[in-house]
PDB file of C-alpha atoms in Angstrom:
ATOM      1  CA  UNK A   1      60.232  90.736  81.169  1.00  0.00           C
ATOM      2  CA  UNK A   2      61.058  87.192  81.210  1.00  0.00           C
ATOM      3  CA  UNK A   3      60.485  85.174  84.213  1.00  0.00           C
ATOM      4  CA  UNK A   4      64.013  84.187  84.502  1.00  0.00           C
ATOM      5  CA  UNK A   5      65.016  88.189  84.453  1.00  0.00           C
ATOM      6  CA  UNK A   6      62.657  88.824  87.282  1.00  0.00           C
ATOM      7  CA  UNK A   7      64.222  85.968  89.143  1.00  0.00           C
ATOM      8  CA  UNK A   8      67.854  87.562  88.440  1.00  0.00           C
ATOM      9  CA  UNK A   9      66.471  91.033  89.563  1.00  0.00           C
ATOM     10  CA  UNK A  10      64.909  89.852  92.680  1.00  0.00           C
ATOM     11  CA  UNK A  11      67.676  87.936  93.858  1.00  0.00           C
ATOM     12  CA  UNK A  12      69.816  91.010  93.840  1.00  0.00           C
ATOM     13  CA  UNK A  13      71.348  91.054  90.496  1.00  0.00           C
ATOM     14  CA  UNK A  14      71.223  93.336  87.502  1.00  0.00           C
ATOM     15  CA  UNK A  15      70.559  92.555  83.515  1.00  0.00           C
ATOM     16  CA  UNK A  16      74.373  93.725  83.301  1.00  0.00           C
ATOM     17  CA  UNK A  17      75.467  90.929  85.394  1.00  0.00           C
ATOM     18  CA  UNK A  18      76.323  91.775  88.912  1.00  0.00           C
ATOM     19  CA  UNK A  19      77.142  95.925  88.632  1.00  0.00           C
ATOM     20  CA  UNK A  20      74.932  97.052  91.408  1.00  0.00           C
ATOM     21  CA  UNK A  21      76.474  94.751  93.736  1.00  0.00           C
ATOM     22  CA  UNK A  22      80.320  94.911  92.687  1.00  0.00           C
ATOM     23  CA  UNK A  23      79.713  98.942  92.785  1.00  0.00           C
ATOM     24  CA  UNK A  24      78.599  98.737  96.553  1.00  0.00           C
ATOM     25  CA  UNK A  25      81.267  97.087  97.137  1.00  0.00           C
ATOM     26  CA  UNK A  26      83.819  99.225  95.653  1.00  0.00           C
ATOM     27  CA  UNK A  27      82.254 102.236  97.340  1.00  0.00           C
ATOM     28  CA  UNK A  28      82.742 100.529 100.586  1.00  0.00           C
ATOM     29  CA  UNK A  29      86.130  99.094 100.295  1.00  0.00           C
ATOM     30  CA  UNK A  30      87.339 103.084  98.681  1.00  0.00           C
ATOM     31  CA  UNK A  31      85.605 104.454 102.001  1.00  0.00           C
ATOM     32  CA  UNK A  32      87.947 101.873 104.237  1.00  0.00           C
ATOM     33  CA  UNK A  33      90.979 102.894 102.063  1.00  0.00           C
ATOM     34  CA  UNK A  34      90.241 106.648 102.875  1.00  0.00           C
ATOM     35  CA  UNK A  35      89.576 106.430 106.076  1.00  0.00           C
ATOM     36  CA  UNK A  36      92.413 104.450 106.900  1.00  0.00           C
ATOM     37  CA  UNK A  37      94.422 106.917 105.181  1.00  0.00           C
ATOM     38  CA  UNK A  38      92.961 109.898 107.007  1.00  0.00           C
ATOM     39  CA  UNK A  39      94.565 107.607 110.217  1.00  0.00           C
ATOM     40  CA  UNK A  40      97.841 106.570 109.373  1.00  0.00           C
ATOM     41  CA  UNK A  41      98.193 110.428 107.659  1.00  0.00           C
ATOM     42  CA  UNK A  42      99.693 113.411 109.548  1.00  0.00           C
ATOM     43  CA  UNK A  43      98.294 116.042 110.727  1.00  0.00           C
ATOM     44  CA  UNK A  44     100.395 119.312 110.080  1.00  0.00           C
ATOM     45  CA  UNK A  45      99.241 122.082 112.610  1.00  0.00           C
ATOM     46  CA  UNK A  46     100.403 125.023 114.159  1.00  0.00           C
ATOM     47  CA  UNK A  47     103.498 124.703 116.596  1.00  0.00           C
ATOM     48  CA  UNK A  48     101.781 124.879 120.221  1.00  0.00           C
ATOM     49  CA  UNK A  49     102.481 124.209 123.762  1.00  0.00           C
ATOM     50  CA  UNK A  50     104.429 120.817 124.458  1.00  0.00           C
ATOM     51  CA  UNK A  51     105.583 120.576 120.645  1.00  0.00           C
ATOM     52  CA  UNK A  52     109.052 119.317 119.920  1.00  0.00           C
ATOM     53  CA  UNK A  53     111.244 120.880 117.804  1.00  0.00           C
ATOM     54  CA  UNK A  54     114.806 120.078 116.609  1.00  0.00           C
ATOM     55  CA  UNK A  55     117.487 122.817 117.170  1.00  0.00           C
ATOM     56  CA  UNK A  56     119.924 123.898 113.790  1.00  0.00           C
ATOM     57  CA  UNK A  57     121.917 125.877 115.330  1.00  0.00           C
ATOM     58  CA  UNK A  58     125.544 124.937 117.518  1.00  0.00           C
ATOM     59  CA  UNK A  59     124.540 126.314 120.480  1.00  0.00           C
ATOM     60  CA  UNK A  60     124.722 123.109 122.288  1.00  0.00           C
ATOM     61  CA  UNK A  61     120.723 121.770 122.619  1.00  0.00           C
ATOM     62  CA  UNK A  62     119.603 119.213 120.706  1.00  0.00           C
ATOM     63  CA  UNK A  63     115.713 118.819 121.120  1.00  0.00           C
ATOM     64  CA  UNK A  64     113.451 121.877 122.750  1.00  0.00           C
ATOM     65  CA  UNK A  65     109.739 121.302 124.012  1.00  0.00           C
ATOM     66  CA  UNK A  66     107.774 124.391 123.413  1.00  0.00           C
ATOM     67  CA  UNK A  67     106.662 126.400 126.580  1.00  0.00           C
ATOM     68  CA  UNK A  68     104.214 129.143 125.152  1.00  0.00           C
ATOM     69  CA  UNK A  69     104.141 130.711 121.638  1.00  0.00           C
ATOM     70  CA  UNK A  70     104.561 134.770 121.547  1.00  0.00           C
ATOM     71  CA  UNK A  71     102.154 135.612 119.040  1.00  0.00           C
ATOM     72  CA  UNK A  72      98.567 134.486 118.238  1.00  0.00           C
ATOM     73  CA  UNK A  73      96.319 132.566 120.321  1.00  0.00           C
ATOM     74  CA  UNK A  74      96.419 129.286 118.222  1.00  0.00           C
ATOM     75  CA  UNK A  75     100.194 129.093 118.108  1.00  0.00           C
ATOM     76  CA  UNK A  76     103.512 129.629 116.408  1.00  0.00           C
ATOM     77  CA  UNK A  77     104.179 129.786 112.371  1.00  0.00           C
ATOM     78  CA  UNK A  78     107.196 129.964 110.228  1.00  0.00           C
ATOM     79  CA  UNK A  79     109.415 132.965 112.065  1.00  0.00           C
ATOM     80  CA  UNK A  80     107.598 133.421 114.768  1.00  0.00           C
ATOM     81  CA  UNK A  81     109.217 133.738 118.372  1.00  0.00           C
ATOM     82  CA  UNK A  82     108.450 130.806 121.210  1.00  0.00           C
ATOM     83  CA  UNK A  83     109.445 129.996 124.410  1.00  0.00           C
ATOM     84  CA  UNK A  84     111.056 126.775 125.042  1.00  0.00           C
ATOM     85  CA  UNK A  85     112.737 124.297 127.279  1.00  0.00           C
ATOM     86  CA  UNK A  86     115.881 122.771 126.376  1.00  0.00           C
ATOM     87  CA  UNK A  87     114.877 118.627 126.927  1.00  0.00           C
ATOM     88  CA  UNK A  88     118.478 117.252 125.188  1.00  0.00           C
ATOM     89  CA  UNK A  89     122.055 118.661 125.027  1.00  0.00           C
ATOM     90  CA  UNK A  90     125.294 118.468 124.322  1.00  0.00           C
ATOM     91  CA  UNK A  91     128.078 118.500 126.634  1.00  0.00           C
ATOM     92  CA  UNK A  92     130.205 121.628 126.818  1.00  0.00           C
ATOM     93  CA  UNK A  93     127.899 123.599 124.913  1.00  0.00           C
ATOM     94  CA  UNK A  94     126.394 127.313 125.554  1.00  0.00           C
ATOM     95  CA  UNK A  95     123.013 126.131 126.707  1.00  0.00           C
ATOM     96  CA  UNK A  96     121.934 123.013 129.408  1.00  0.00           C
ATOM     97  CA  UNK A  97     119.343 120.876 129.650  1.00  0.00           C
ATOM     98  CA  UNK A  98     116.681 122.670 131.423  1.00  0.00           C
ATOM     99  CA  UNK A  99     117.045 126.021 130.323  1.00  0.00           C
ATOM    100  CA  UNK A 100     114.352 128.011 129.226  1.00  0.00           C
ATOM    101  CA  UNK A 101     115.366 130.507 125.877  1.00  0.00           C
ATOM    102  CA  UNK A 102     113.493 132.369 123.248  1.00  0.00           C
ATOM    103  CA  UNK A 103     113.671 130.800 120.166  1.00  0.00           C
ATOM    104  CA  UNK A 104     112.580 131.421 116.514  1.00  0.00           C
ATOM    105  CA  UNK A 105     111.004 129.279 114.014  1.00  0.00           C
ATOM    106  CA  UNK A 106     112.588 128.580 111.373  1.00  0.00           C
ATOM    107  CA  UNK A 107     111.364 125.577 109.444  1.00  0.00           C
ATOM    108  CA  UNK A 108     107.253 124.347 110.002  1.00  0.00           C
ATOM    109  CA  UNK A 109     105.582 121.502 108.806  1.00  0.00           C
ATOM    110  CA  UNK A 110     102.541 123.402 108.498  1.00  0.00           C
ATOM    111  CA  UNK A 111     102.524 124.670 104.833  1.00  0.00           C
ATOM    112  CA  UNK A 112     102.567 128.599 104.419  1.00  0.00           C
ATOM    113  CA  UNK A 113     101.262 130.438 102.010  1.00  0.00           C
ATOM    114  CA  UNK A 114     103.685 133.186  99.944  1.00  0.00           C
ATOM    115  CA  UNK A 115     102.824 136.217  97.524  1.00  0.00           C
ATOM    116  CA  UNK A 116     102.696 134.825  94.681  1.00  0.00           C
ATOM    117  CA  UNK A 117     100.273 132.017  95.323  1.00  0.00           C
ATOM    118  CA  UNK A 118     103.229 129.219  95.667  1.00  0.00           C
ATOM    119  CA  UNK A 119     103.379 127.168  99.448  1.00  0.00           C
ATOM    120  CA  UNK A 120     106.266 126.690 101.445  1.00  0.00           C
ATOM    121  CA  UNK A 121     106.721 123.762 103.956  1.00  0.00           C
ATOM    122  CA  UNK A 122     109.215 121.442 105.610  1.00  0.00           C
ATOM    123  CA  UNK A 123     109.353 117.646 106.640  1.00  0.00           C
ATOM    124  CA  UNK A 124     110.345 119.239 110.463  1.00  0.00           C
ATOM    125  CA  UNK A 125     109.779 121.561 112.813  1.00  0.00           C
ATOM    126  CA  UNK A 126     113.030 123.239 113.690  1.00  0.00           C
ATOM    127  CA  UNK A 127     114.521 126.516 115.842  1.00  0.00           C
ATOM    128  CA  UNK A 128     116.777 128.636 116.432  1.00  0.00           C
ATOM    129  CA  UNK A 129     117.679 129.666 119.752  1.00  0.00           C
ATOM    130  CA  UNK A 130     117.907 133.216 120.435  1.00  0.00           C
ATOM    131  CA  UNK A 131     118.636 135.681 123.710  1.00  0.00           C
ATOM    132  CA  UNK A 132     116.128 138.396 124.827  1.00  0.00           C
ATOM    133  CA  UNK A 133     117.825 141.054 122.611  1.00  0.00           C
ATOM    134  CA  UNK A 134     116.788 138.791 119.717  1.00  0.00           C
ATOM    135  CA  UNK A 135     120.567 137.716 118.662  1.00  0.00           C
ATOM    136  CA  UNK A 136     121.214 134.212 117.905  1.00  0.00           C
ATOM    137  CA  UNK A 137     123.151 132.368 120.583  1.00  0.00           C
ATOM    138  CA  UNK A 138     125.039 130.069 118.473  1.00  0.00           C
ATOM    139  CA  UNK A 139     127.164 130.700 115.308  1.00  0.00           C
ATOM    140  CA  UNK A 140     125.967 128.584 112.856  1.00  0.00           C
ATOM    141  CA  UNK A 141     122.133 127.741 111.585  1.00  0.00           C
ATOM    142  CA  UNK A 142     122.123 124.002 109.500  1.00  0.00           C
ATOM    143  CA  UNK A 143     119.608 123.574 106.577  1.00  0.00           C
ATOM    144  CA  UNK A 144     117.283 125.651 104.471  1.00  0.00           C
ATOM    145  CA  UNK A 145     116.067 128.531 106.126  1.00  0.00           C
ATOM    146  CA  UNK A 146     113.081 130.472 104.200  1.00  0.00           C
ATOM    147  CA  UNK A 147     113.694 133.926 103.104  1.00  0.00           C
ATOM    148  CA  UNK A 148     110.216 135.136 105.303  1.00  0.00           C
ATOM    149  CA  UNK A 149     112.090 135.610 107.864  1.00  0.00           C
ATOM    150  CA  UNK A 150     113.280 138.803 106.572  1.00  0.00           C
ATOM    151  CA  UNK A 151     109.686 139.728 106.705  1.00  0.00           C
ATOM    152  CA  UNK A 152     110.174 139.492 110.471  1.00  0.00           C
ATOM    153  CA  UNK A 153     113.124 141.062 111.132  1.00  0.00           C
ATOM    154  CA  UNK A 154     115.473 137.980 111.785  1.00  0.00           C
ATOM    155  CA  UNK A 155     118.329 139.377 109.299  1.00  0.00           C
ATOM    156  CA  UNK A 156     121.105 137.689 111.344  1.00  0.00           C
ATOM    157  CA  UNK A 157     119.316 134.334 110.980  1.00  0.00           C
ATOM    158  CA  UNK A 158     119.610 134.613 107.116  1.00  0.00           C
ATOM    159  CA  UNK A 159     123.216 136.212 107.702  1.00  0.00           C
ATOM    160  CA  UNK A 160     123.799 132.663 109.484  1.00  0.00           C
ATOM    161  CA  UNK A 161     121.846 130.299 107.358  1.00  0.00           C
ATOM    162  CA  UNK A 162     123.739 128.171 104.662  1.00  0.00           C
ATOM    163  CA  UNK A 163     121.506 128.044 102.295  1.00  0.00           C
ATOM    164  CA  UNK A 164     118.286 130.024 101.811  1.00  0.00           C
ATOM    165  CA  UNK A 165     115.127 128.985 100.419  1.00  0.00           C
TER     166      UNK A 165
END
């Protein structure tokens, strides 16, 4: 080796002109875009206590805050029952603000898995309020409603629903 290529290598560059240093570089500034990206990104998780959820249905409430979820120990899926508190509402409609109800979930942000190996998930988390003998309380249920809720039993959900995914 050439004096002036042992010079070039001990100063911290390469034969190649500069690669070791330009790939450090990029490793570090591809770590800062990931982890940034791991902030600013959402995390989609099970529906638990304190989680708000929109209401498609005309019963009258707006927003609900989930109370405790009736199944599992980590918390409530796609067609699962919750309980929930009614935060906003409508005037002159069927429920109040305040009110606790039974409600069922119908759209998740967490994805779910189906049969045949496809996933299912939503941009919301949204309900469907229902009494104690499991019959919706209001009339009509707004926006896609997944057809695993026949798996569960919620037949006059789909009945309801406008369109069916």
């Amino acid at each position: 080796m050439t004096s002036s290529s042992s010079r070039l290598l001990h100063a911290g560059y390469s034969l190649l002109g500069n690669l070791r240093n330009n790939s450090a570089g990029f490793m570090r500034a591809s770590h800062e875009i990931i982890s940034n990206d791991l902030y600013t990104q959402q995390m989609r998780t099970f529906i638990q206590m304190r989680t708000s959820l929109k209401v498609v249905d005309n019963s009258g409430a707006k927003r609900v805050m989930c109370i405790q979820a009736l199944k599992g120990k980590k918390g409530a899926r796609l067609g699962d029952t919750i309980v929930c508190s009614v935060k906003e509402a409508q005037a002159g409609g069927k429920v109040k603000k305040g009110e606790v109800h039974y409600g069922v979930v119908v759209r998740a942000a967490m994805p779910r898995g189906r049969c045949d190996g496809s996933e299912v998930k939503f941009d919301d988390n949204a309900v469907v309020l229902i009494n104690k003998q499991g019959e919706p309380i209001g009339t009509r249920v707004m926006g896609p409603v997944p057809h695993e809720l026949r798996r569960k039993k919620h037949l006059k959900i789909l009945s309801l629903a406008q369109h069916i995914v």
